[in-house]
């Protein structure tokens, strides 16, 4: 069993003799588009080391200068875009096919340093990096996490902390579930009451909240600086009580329902026959598309149990055309595959079980037949809002009871629907629905350590998956979470080291 300190497991890791010592006089070398990544590395290393770590951008820097960490963008000749990382006594070299993969190399380097590097205050060295040769590239291009900010609202600062955690694990897509029955969380200029009235509640009756356009842009830019794409979701036609409560005209009977603070699903629907519904969609999809630099717009489409079959198909036909007219590639939960009339290339997000139920496999086939690919999020394996164990206070249990770390690690995205293999799969995504979660500490607790399993399934080759090795590596790695003040669940299937002394 190979043990190494990098999560998710690299494709190839080979320890080498000796080590590189990061010192006061170590310099970082980078030019061109590698500079922003070098800057990120320096910022990550300065707080705990207290070193200046200046960035040398000179074009003609001697390639052999010692005591240097050199970042380069150039071909790696790996089977798909990735990075090479070598550490010897004199130099650390990071080379990647593009800036995004160079950034993932930086995450590996961070994890080769002593755990204390994650601290936010100056720590004692020495800062030794063990000799190593790593060549590494991801299995899937889409490595996502979803945060439901509708059931409970999460402030911009908390979303940024979650993005930091994602970056460490080489996750590169944040899907924001922005609207649901309990709240509409993004300001829309042309329909201001969506937030003025529709954002004032949350599950359990809390005060809610919403993102201004400036807030949303702040999230998008923070994500982009970490090579993370934001996917906004406007969930329609169901999951819309907050919008229906804000604008009576969106209701079939013209009467606004009361705000909703419970956790049932499947009772709300936009009026399918009224033209005002499609005016709303056009305005909302236009404004959201304008704010979102990434290529995707998620339309939800799940659990529309209050919409007849005929109405659902008519709605999806019109809504997807309107959304596509704003230039985005659409994503829908797998129910949207009921439609055989989707814009070509629409992506499906699978949320049924590791063993498909309720024709979910047919919905997947429908997306693929219509030229799309899949994001796999099987609820009984990767829904991070499921309880770890029945006696836990946080989480839900509907996906066949608790989801242990073992469950989170033991599934393969290409073994769920017969005939749906890596070529049809864009990637995987780990959602956190927030009916029972309303703060970052609890969010971390539900995510960690299962999100590490998700990251390994998204990134590392299937052949390398190994439960005994994973749990050993996780136990060795977990002090990093303590050092970074990230809360986590000490599930019983890992032989955790003793908890760090509380400071
Ligand atoms: C199902 S899966 C939902 C959400 C809930 C979640 C709770 C899916 C697309 N919808 O509305 O929040 O279960 O786990």
Short mmCIF file of C-alpha atoms and ligand atoms in Angstrom, two decimals:
data_model
loop_
_atom_site.label_atom_id
_atom_site.label_comp_id
_atom_site.label_asym_id
_atom_site.label_seq_id
_atom_site.Cartn_x
_atom_site.Cartn_y
_atom_site.Cartn_z
CA UNK A 1 0.00 0.00 0.00
CA UNK A 2 1.46 3.38 -1.00
CA UNK A 3 0.99 6.05 1.55
CA UNK A 4 1.45 9.65 0.61
CA UNK A 5 0.12 12.89 1.90
CA UNK A 6 -1.94 14.15 -1.05
CA UNK A 7 -5.75 13.99 -1.20
CA UNK A 8 -7.26 13.07 -3.63
CA UNK A 9 -4.72 10.39 -4.56
CA UNK A 10 -2.44 11.40 -7.45
CA UNK A 11 -2.19 9.14 -10.51
CA UNK A 12 1.55 8.55 -9.91
CA UNK A 13 3.48 9.41 -6.80
CA UNK A 14 7.01 8.32 -6.17
CA UNK A 15 8.91 9.37 -3.07
CA UNK A 16 12.54 10.44 -3.66
CA UNK A 17 15.50 10.75 -1.36
CA UNK A 18 16.20 13.96 0.49
CA UNK A 19 14.06 17.00 0.90
CA UNK A 20 13.72 20.64 -0.10
CA UNK A 21 13.76 23.16 2.72
CA UNK A 22 11.57 26.22 2.33
CA UNK A 23 13.43 29.14 3.94
CA UNK A 24 13.34 32.88 4.37
CA UNK A 25 15.26 33.23 1.11
CA UNK A 26 13.32 30.77 -1.06
CA UNK A 27 12.07 32.51 -4.18
CA UNK A 28 9.12 31.61 -6.36
CA UNK A 29 9.63 31.88 -10.10
CA UNK A 30 6.83 32.29 -12.62
CA UNK A 31 6.01 34.28 -15.72
CA UNK A 32 2.94 35.09 -17.82
CA UNK A 33 -0.25 33.27 -16.91
CA UNK A 34 1.57 31.23 -14.26
CA UNK A 35 2.00 34.42 -12.22
CA UNK A 36 -1.48 34.50 -10.71
CA UNK A 37 -1.02 30.90 -9.55
CA UNK A 38 2.40 31.76 -8.09
CA UNK A 39 0.79 34.62 -6.24
CA UNK A 40 -1.79 32.21 -4.85
CA UNK A 41 0.98 29.86 -3.69
CA UNK A 42 2.89 32.66 -1.99
CA UNK A 43 -0.27 33.81 -0.20
CA UNK A 44 -0.94 30.27 0.99
CA UNK A 45 2.60 29.85 2.38
CA UNK A 46 3.21 33.26 3.98
CA UNK A 47 0.93 33.19 7.05
CA UNK A 48 2.35 30.06 8.69
CA UNK A 49 5.98 30.50 7.59
CA UNK A 50 6.17 34.25 8.09
CA UNK A 51 8.52 34.31 5.04
CA UNK A 52 8.38 37.03 2.38
CA UNK A 53 8.58 34.51 -0.51
CA UNK A 54 9.09 37.03 -3.27
CA UNK A 55 7.96 36.24 -6.77
CA UNK A 56 10.62 36.53 -9.46
CA UNK A 57 9.06 37.20 -12.84
CA UNK A 58 12.25 37.70 -14.86
CA UNK A 59 12.02 35.92 -18.21
CA UNK A 60 15.62 34.83 -18.30
CA UNK A 61 15.87 33.44 -14.76
CA UNK A 62 18.48 30.70 -14.67
CA UNK A 63 16.55 27.45 -14.82
CA UNK A 64 18.89 25.91 -12.34
CA UNK A 65 18.89 28.55 -9.60
CA UNK A 66 18.74 26.75 -6.26
CA UNK A 67 16.29 27.41 -3.44
CA UNK A 68 13.56 28.06 -6.01
CA UNK A 69 9.99 26.94 -6.50
CA UNK A 70 9.38 27.25 -10.24
CA UNK A 71 5.92 27.28 -11.82
CA UNK A 72 5.65 26.74 -15.56
CA UNK A 73 2.82 26.37 -18.02
CA UNK A 74 3.74 24.08 -20.90
CA UNK A 75 2.97 20.66 -22.23
CA UNK A 76 3.23 17.77 -19.78
CA UNK A 77 2.60 15.04 -22.38
CA UNK A 78 0.25 13.33 -19.92
CA UNK A 79 -2.72 11.33 -21.31
CA UNK A 80 -4.99 14.30 -20.51
CA UNK A 81 -4.32 17.80 -19.16
CA UNK A 82 -2.67 17.70 -15.75
CA UNK A 83 0.54 18.58 -13.92
CA UNK A 84 4.00 17.35 -12.99
CA UNK A 85 5.52 18.10 -9.60
CA UNK A 86 9.11 17.29 -8.66
CA UNK A 87 10.86 18.05 -5.41
CA UNK A 88 14.60 17.65 -4.91
CA UNK A 89 17.14 19.18 -2.53
CA UNK A 90 17.61 22.23 -4.66
CA UNK A 91 14.33 22.96 -6.42
CA UNK A 92 10.61 22.40 -6.59
CA UNK A 93 9.25 22.31 -10.13
CA UNK A 94 5.56 22.56 -10.95
CA UNK A 95 4.62 22.20 -14.60
CA UNK A 96 1.09 22.05 -15.96
CA UNK A 97 -0.74 22.16 -19.26
CA UNK A 98 -2.71 25.23 -18.21
CA UNK A 99 -3.18 27.59 -15.29
CA UNK A 100 -6.10 25.61 -13.86
CA UNK A 101 -3.97 22.46 -13.57
CA UNK A 102 -1.03 24.45 -12.26
CA UNK A 103 -3.36 25.54 -9.49
CA UNK A 104 -4.10 21.88 -8.69
CA UNK A 105 -0.34 21.27 -8.53
CA UNK A 106 -0.11 24.00 -5.90
CA UNK A 107 -2.73 22.14 -3.85
CA UNK A 108 -0.56 19.02 -3.94
CA UNK A 109 2.52 20.98 -2.93
CA UNK A 110 0.66 22.49 0.02
CA UNK A 111 -0.10 18.98 1.24
CA UNK A 112 3.54 17.87 0.99
CA UNK A 113 4.46 20.55 3.54
CA UNK A 114 4.08 19.94 7.28
CA UNK A 115 0.53 20.20 8.60
CA UNK A 116 1.34 23.46 10.38
CA UNK A 117 1.39 25.19 6.97
CA UNK A 118 -2.42 25.35 7.23
CA UNK A 119 -2.24 27.61 10.31
CA UNK A 120 -3.07 31.28 9.94
CA UNK A 121 -0.38 32.47 12.37
CA UNK A 122 3.41 32.05 12.26
CA UNK A 123 4.54 28.54 13.29
CA UNK A 124 7.94 27.07 14.02
CA UNK A 125 9.65 25.35 11.07
CA UNK A 126 11.57 23.70 9.66
CA UNK A 127 9.53 23.66 6.44
CA UNK A 128 10.72 20.48 4.83
CA UNK A 129 9.16 19.16 1.63
CA UNK A 130 9.96 15.48 1.05
CA UNK A 131 11.61 14.57 -2.27
CA UNK A 132 8.92 13.46 -4.70
CA UNK A 133 7.94 12.94 -8.31
CA UNK A 134 4.25 13.30 -9.04
CA UNK A 135 2.48 13.10 -12.37
CA UNK A 136 -1.20 13.63 -12.10
CA UNK A 137 -4.36 14.44 -14.02
CA UNK A 138 -8.08 14.19 -13.28
CA UNK A 139 -10.45 11.43 -14.30
CA UNK A 140 -13.34 13.90 -14.82
CA UNK A 141 -13.30 17.52 -15.96
CA UNK A 142 -16.36 18.45 -13.85
CA UNK A 143 -15.67 17.97 -10.13
CA UNK A 144 -18.50 19.65 -8.33
CA UNK A 145 -19.97 20.54 -4.98
CA UNK A 146 -23.47 21.94 -4.56
CA UNK A 147 -24.60 24.26 -1.81
CA UNK A 148 -28.32 24.82 -1.18
CA UNK A 149 -28.51 28.46 -0.08
CA UNK A 150 -32.31 28.46 -0.39
CA UNK A 151 -33.40 26.28 2.54
CA UNK A 152 -30.93 28.19 4.72
CA UNK A 153 -29.02 31.18 3.49
CA UNK A 154 -25.21 31.27 3.63
CA UNK A 155 -23.44 34.64 3.66
CA UNK A 156 -20.78 35.46 1.08
CA UNK A 157 -17.99 34.96 3.63
CA UNK A 158 -19.16 31.40 4.35
CA UNK A 159 -19.42 30.56 0.66
CA UNK A 160 -15.83 31.77 0.25
CA UNK A 161 -14.66 29.47 3.04
CA UNK A 162 -16.43 26.57 1.32
CA UNK A 163 -14.71 27.49 -1.95
CA UNK A 164 -11.36 27.35 -0.12
CA UNK A 165 -12.12 23.82 1.03
CA UNK A 166 -13.15 22.82 -2.49
CA UNK A 167 -9.95 24.23 -3.98
CA UNK A 168 -7.79 22.18 -1.60
CA UNK A 169 -9.52 19.01 -2.87
CA UNK A 170 -9.18 20.00 -6.56
CA UNK A 171 -12.94 20.44 -6.95
CA UNK A 172 -13.64 22.95 -9.71
CA UNK A 173 -17.40 23.59 -9.91
CA UNK A 174 -19.64 25.21 -7.29
CA UNK A 175 -23.33 24.69 -8.07
CA UNK A 176 -25.43 27.20 -6.13
CA UNK A 177 -29.02 26.09 -5.58
CA UNK A 178 -30.33 29.67 -5.45
CA UNK A 179 -34.09 29.25 -5.33
CA UNK A 180 -36.56 26.94 -3.65
CA UNK A 181 -39.88 26.95 -1.82
CA UNK A 182 -38.33 28.50 1.28
CA UNK A 183 -36.44 31.37 -0.34
CA UNK A 184 -35.30 33.14 -3.49
CA UNK A 185 -31.67 34.15 -2.89
CA UNK A 186 -30.49 36.23 -5.86
CA UNK A 187 -31.67 39.76 -6.57
CA UNK A 188 -33.28 40.20 -10.01
CA UNK A 189 -33.65 43.84 -11.09
CA UNK A 190 -36.75 43.31 -13.22
CA UNK A 191 -38.59 41.33 -10.53
CA UNK A 192 -37.42 42.91 -7.26
CA UNK A 193 -40.04 41.27 -5.03
CA UNK A 194 -38.48 37.86 -5.69
CA UNK A 195 -36.01 38.86 -3.00
CA UNK A 196 -37.83 41.78 -1.31
CA UNK A 197 -40.62 39.36 -0.34
CA UNK A 198 -39.33 35.95 -1.38
CA UNK A 199 -36.04 35.99 0.55
CA UNK A 200 -37.33 36.87 4.00
CA UNK A 201 -37.80 33.32 5.22
CA UNK A 202 -35.92 30.05 5.60
CA UNK A 203 -36.57 26.53 6.88
CA UNK A 204 -37.74 26.80 10.48
CA UNK A 205 -38.76 30.45 10.05
CA UNK A 206 -35.37 32.15 10.24
CA UNK A 207 -34.78 35.53 8.66
CA UNK A 208 -33.46 34.33 5.30
CA UNK A 209 -31.30 36.59 3.17
CA UNK A 210 -30.19 37.01 -0.43
CA UNK A 211 -27.25 37.97 -2.62
CA UNK A 212 -27.22 41.36 -4.29
CA UNK A 213 -25.74 41.27 -7.78
CA UNK A 214 -22.51 42.62 -6.30
CA UNK A 215 -22.48 39.79 -3.71
CA UNK A 216 -22.99 37.17 -6.38
CA UNK A 217 -20.23 38.70 -8.51
CA UNK A 218 -17.94 38.65 -5.49
CA UNK A 219 -18.56 34.89 -5.14
CA UNK A 220 -18.06 34.29 -8.87
CA UNK A 221 -14.77 36.22 -8.86
CA UNK A 222 -13.45 34.55 -5.72
CA UNK A 223 -14.30 31.19 -7.27
CA UNK A 224 -12.66 32.15 -10.59
CA UNK A 225 -9.44 33.11 -8.84
CA UNK A 226 -9.38 29.48 -7.63
CA UNK A 227 -10.30 28.12 -11.08
CA UNK A 228 -13.76 27.19 -9.84
CA UNK A 229 -16.77 27.72 -12.12
CA UNK A 230 -20.05 28.80 -10.54
CA UNK A 231 -23.20 27.11 -11.85
CA UNK A 232 -26.35 28.99 -10.82
CA UNK A 233 -29.55 26.99 -10.43
CA UNK A 234 -32.99 28.54 -10.80
CA UNK A 235 -35.23 25.60 -9.95
CA UNK A 236 -38.47 25.51 -12.02
CA UNK A 237 -41.35 24.76 -12.41
CA UNK A 238 -41.63 23.14 -8.94
CA UNK A 239 -39.74 24.26 -5.81
CA UNK A 240 -41.10 27.76 -6.48
CA UNK A 241 -43.24 28.71 -3.47
CA UNK A 242 -41.01 31.71 -2.68
CA UNK A 243 -41.55 33.19 -6.17
CA UNK A 244 -45.27 32.34 -6.07
CA UNK A 245 -45.59 34.08 -2.69
CA UNK A 246 -43.85 37.20 -4.05
CA UNK A 247 -45.91 37.57 -7.27
CA UNK A 248 -49.57 36.44 -7.12
CA UNK A 249 -49.86 36.60 -10.93
CA UNK A 250 -47.51 33.62 -11.24
CA UNK A 251 -50.13 31.39 -9.60
CA UNK A 252 -52.75 29.55 -11.66
CA UNK A 253 -55.49 30.99 -9.44
CA UNK A 254 -53.87 34.42 -9.08
CA UNK A 255 -53.60 34.10 -5.31
CA UNK A 256 -50.22 34.19 -3.53
CA UNK A 257 -49.55 31.35 -1.09
CA UNK A 258 -48.09 32.02 2.35
CA UNK A 259 -44.29 31.83 2.71
CA UNK A 260 -43.15 28.28 3.39
CA UNK A 261 -40.77 27.26 6.18
CA UNK A 262 -41.24 23.48 6.30
CA UNK A 263 -39.23 20.76 4.53
CA UNK A 264 -41.79 19.01 2.33
CA UNK A 265 -41.18 18.96 -1.43
CA UNK A 266 -43.35 18.67 -4.55
CA UNK A 267 -46.28 20.95 -3.74
CA UNK A 268 -45.56 24.13 -5.71
CA UNK A 269 -45.66 24.92 -9.44
CA UNK A 270 -45.44 28.01 -11.60
CA UNK A 271 -48.56 28.41 -13.72
CA UNK A 272 -47.83 26.57 -16.95
CA UNK A 273 -50.51 28.31 -19.05
CA UNK A 274 -49.87 31.93 -18.20
CA UNK A 275 -47.59 33.98 -20.44
CA UNK A 276 -46.33 35.92 -17.42
CA UNK A 277 -44.49 32.75 -16.33
CA UNK A 278 -42.38 32.82 -19.48
CA UNK A 279 -41.79 36.56 -19.17
CA UNK A 280 -40.42 35.88 -15.68
CA UNK A 281 -38.19 33.10 -16.97
CA UNK A 282 -36.86 35.22 -19.82
CA UNK A 283 -35.98 38.08 -17.48
CA UNK A 284 -34.49 35.87 -14.78
CA UNK A 285 -32.47 33.69 -17.16
CA UNK A 286 -31.20 36.80 -18.97
CA UNK A 287 -30.09 38.55 -15.78
CA UNK A 288 -28.52 35.42 -14.30
CA UNK A 289 -26.73 34.61 -17.57
CA UNK A 290 -25.34 38.14 -17.77
CA UNK A 291 -23.94 37.84 -14.25
CA UNK A 292 -22.43 34.39 -14.80
CA UNK A 293 -19.22 34.00 -16.83
CA UNK A 294 -19.32 30.18 -16.72
CA UNK A 295 -20.92 28.18 -19.54
CA UNK A 296 -23.77 26.57 -17.55
CA UNK A 297 -27.25 27.44 -16.32
CA UNK A 298 -29.10 24.87 -14.18
CA UNK A 299 -32.89 24.83 -14.51
CA UNK A 300 -33.71 22.29 -11.81
CA UNK A 301 -36.85 20.56 -13.05
CA UNK A 302 -36.85 18.04 -10.17
CA UNK A 303 -39.74 16.75 -8.11
CA UNK A 304 -42.40 18.71 -10.03
CA UNK A 305 -45.10 16.59 -8.45
CA UNK A 306 -47.71 19.36 -8.59
CA UNK A 307 -47.38 19.64 -12.40
CA UNK A 308 -49.16 17.18 -14.73
CA UNK A 309 -47.08 15.20 -17.24
CA UNK A 310 -48.46 17.15 -20.16
CA UNK A 311 -47.83 20.49 -18.47
CA UNK A 312 -44.33 19.48 -17.42
CA UNK A 313 -43.32 18.59 -20.97
CA UNK A 314 -44.79 21.79 -22.40
CA UNK A 315 -43.08 23.84 -19.68
CA UNK A 316 -39.69 22.21 -20.21
CA UNK A 317 -39.93 22.72 -23.98
CA UNK A 318 -40.54 26.46 -23.58
CA UNK A 319 -38.29 27.08 -20.56
CA UNK A 320 -35.26 25.35 -22.09
CA UNK A 321 -35.61 27.32 -25.32
CA UNK A 322 -35.80 30.59 -23.44
CA UNK A 323 -32.80 29.67 -21.30
CA UNK A 324 -30.75 28.49 -24.28
CA UNK A 325 -31.45 31.80 -26.06
CA UNK A 326 -29.25 33.46 -23.43
CA UNK A 327 -26.25 31.49 -24.60
CA UNK A 328 -25.72 28.92 -21.84
CA UNK A 329 -25.46 25.15 -21.88
CA UNK A 330 -28.36 23.89 -19.79
CA UNK A 331 -28.29 21.44 -16.92
CA UNK A 332 -31.38 19.77 -15.46
CA UNK A 333 -31.99 17.19 -12.75
CA UNK A 334 -32.57 13.80 -14.33
CA UNK A 335 -36.38 14.16 -14.40
CA UNK A 336 -35.87 16.64 -17.24
CA UNK A 337 -34.94 13.62 -19.36
CA UNK A 338 -38.70 12.90 -19.51
CA UNK A 339 -38.61 15.42 -22.35
CA UNK A 340 -37.44 14.22 -25.78
CA UNK A 341 -37.34 17.82 -26.93
CA UNK A 342 -34.32 19.25 -25.10
CA UNK A 343 -31.82 21.65 -26.66
CA UNK A 344 -28.99 19.52 -28.04
CA UNK A 345 -26.29 18.84 -25.48
CA UNK A 346 -28.39 19.57 -22.40
CA UNK A 347 -26.65 17.99 -19.42
CA UNK A 348 -28.47 15.76 -16.95
CA UNK A 349 -27.77 15.52 -13.24
CA UNK A 350 -28.53 12.09 -11.82
CA UNK A 351 -29.75 12.00 -8.21
CA UNK A 352 -31.32 8.57 -7.93
CA UNK A 353 -29.59 5.72 -6.11
CA UNK A 354 -26.39 3.79 -6.85
CA UNK A 355 -28.85 1.18 -8.16
CA UNK A 356 -31.28 3.23 -10.29
CA UNK A 357 -34.97 3.43 -9.35
CA UNK A 358 -38.13 4.89 -10.86
CA UNK A 359 -36.90 4.86 -14.45
CA UNK A 360 -33.98 7.14 -13.59
CA UNK A 361 -31.80 5.06 -15.93
CA UNK A 362 -34.22 5.81 -18.80
CA UNK A 363 -33.96 9.53 -18.04
CA UNK A 364 -30.17 9.25 -18.23
CA UNK A 365 -30.41 7.47 -21.59
CA UNK A 366 -32.66 10.28 -22.84
CA UNK A 367 -30.04 12.98 -22.13
CA UNK A 368 -27.35 10.94 -23.84
CA UNK A 369 -29.55 10.24 -26.87
CA UNK A 370 -30.11 13.98 -27.13
CA UNK A 371 -26.38 14.65 -27.29
CA UNK A 372 -25.85 15.47 -23.62
CA UNK A 373 -23.62 14.12 -20.89
CA UNK A 374 -24.24 13.35 -17.22
CA UNK A 375 -23.23 14.66 -13.84
CA UNK A 376 -23.55 11.80 -11.36
CA UNK A 377 -24.82 12.56 -7.84
CA UNK A 378 -26.31 9.31 -6.50
CA UNK A 379 -28.16 10.32 -3.35
CA UNK A 380 -27.26 7.26 -1.26
CA UNK A 381 -23.53 7.82 -1.87
CA UNK A 382 -22.79 11.49 -2.35
CA UNK A 383 -25.61 13.53 -0.76
CA UNK A 384 -23.60 15.14 2.01
CA UNK A 385 -26.78 16.12 3.84
CA UNK A 386 -27.56 12.49 4.68
CA UNK A 387 -26.91 11.53 8.29
CA UNK A 388 -23.67 9.70 9.10
CA UNK A 389 -25.58 7.51 11.56
CA UNK A 390 -29.18 7.40 12.79
CA UNK A 391 -28.35 8.88 16.17
CA UNK A 392 -26.75 12.00 14.66
CA UNK A 393 -28.62 15.29 15.15
CA UNK A 394 -27.81 16.73 11.72
CA UNK A 395 -29.01 15.44 8.38
CA UNK A 396 -31.79 13.55 6.67
CA UNK A 397 -32.23 9.83 6.08
CA UNK A 398 -34.51 9.47 3.07
CA UNK A 399 -31.83 8.00 0.81
CA UNK A 400 -32.05 4.53 2.39
CA UNK A 401 -30.85 5.66 5.80
CA UNK A 402 -27.49 7.03 6.84
CA UNK A 403 -24.55 7.40 4.44
CA UNK A 404 -21.31 6.25 6.02
CA UNK A 405 -17.86 7.15 4.75
CA UNK A 406 -17.70 3.59 3.43
CA UNK A 407 -20.85 4.26 1.35
CA UNK A 408 -19.38 7.54 0.13
CA UNK A 409 -16.23 5.77 -1.11
CA UNK A 410 -17.76 2.57 -2.51
CA UNK A 411 -19.44 3.54 -5.75
CA UNK A 412 -18.36 4.22 -9.25
CA UNK A 413 -20.01 6.75 -11.55
CA UNK A 414 -19.51 4.49 -14.57
CA UNK A 415 -21.17 1.48 -12.90
CA UNK A 416 -24.60 3.00 -12.20
CA UNK A 417 -26.46 2.97 -15.51
CA UNK A 418 -25.63 0.14 -17.89
CA UNK A 419 -23.83 1.49 -20.95
CA UNK A 420 -23.09 4.89 -19.35
CA UNK A 421 -19.32 5.03 -19.09
CA UNK A 422 -16.67 7.70 -18.54
CA UNK A 423 -17.21 9.05 -22.08
CA UNK A 424 -20.82 9.94 -21.26
CA UNK A 425 -20.00 11.35 -17.86
CA UNK A 426 -18.96 14.98 -17.54
CA UNK A 427 -18.23 14.45 -13.88
CA UNK A 428 -19.66 14.06 -10.42
CA UNK A 429 -21.07 16.44 -7.86
CA UNK A 430 -21.53 16.29 -4.09
CA UNK A 431 -24.64 18.25 -3.03
CA UNK A 432 -25.36 19.63 0.42
CA UNK A 433 -29.06 20.33 0.88
CA UNK A 434 -29.52 22.52 3.91
CA UNK A 435 -32.84 21.68 5.53
CA UNK A 436 -30.95 20.81 8.76
CA UNK A 437 -27.80 22.89 8.22
CA UNK A 438 -27.57 26.64 8.81
CA UNK A 439 -23.93 27.50 9.57
CA UNK A 440 -20.43 26.79 8.29
CA UNK A 441 -19.41 24.61 11.24
CA UNK A 442 -22.29 22.22 10.61
CA UNK A 443 -21.72 22.40 6.86
CA UNK A 444 -18.08 21.36 7.37
CA UNK A 445 -19.16 18.58 9.70
CA UNK A 446 -21.53 17.10 7.11
CA UNK A 447 -19.06 17.54 4.25
CA UNK A 448 -15.88 16.22 5.93
CA UNK A 449 -14.70 13.58 5.52
CA UNK A 450 -17.23 12.36 2.92
CA UNK A 451 -16.33 15.17 0.50
CA UNK A 452 -12.77 13.80 0.44
CA UNK A 453 -14.17 10.48 -0.80
CA UNK A 454 -16.15 12.38 -3.44
CA UNK A 455 -13.04 14.27 -4.54
CA UNK A 456 -11.12 11.02 -4.89
CA UNK A 457 -13.86 9.49 -7.01
CA UNK A 458 -13.90 12.63 -9.18
CA UNK A 459 -10.12 12.90 -9.58
CA UNK A 460 -8.29 9.61 -9.04
CA UNK A 461 -8.22 6.62 -11.38
CA UNK A 462 -10.74 3.93 -10.57
CA UNK A 463 -8.05 1.20 -10.46
CA UNK A 464 -6.33 3.01 -7.59
CA UNK A 465 -9.34 3.08 -5.29
CA UNK A 466 -8.56 1.14 -2.16
CA UNK A 467 -10.53 1.43 1.05
CA UNK A 468 -7.80 0.41 3.48
CA UNK A 469 -5.36 2.79 1.85
CA UNK A 470 -7.90 5.60 1.71
CA UNK A 471 -8.80 5.40 5.38
CA UNK A 472 -5.14 5.22 6.40
CA UNK A 473 -4.29 8.26 4.27
CA UNK A 474 -7.31 10.09 5.64
CA UNK A 475 -6.25 9.42 9.22
CA UNK A 476 -2.75 10.73 8.41
CA UNK A 477 -4.17 13.75 6.59
CA UNK A 478 -6.89 14.77 9.06
CA UNK A 479 -4.60 16.91 11.29
CA UNK A 480 -4.65 19.35 8.35
CA UNK A 481 -8.34 19.85 8.99
CA UNK A 482 -7.63 20.59 12.64
CA UNK A 483 -4.89 23.03 11.69
CA UNK A 484 -7.21 24.81 9.26
CA UNK A 485 -10.06 24.84 11.81
CA UNK A 486 -12.29 22.75 9.58
CA UNK A 487 -14.87 20.77 11.53
CA UNK A 488 -15.35 17.10 10.61
CA UNK A 489 -17.09 13.94 11.71
CA UNK A 490 -14.88 11.22 13.20
CA UNK A 491 -16.81 8.41 11.58
CA UNK A 492 -16.26 5.04 13.13
CA UNK A 493 -14.78 3.44 10.02
CA UNK A 494 -11.47 5.33 10.27
CA UNK A 495 -8.74 4.84 12.83
CA UNK A 496 -8.42 8.55 13.59
CA UNK A 497 -5.43 9.93 15.44
CA UNK A 498 -6.18 11.52 18.81
CA UNK A 499 -7.86 14.91 18.46
CA UNK A 500 -5.51 17.89 18.47
CA UNK A 501 -5.33 19.87 21.71
CA UNK A 502 -7.89 22.64 21.62
CA UNK A 503 -6.06 25.97 21.57
C1 LIG B 1 -34.19 15.89 -2.75
S1 LIG B 1 -32.65 15.42 -5.10
C2 LIG B 1 -34.22 17.13 -3.39
C3 LIG B 1 -34.14 18.34 -2.57
C4 LIG B 1 -34.03 18.05 -1.11
C5 LIG B 1 -33.13 16.85 -0.88
C6 LIG B 1 -32.85 16.54 0.55
C7 LIG B 1 -33.36 16.68 -5.57
C8 LIG B 1 -33.08 17.08 -6.93
N1 LIG B 1 -34.19 17.33 -4.74
O1 LIG B 1 -35.23 19.19 -2.85
O2 LIG B 1 -33.51 19.17 -0.48
O3 LIG B 1 -33.72 15.73 -1.50
O4 LIG B 1 -31.89 15.55 0.68
#
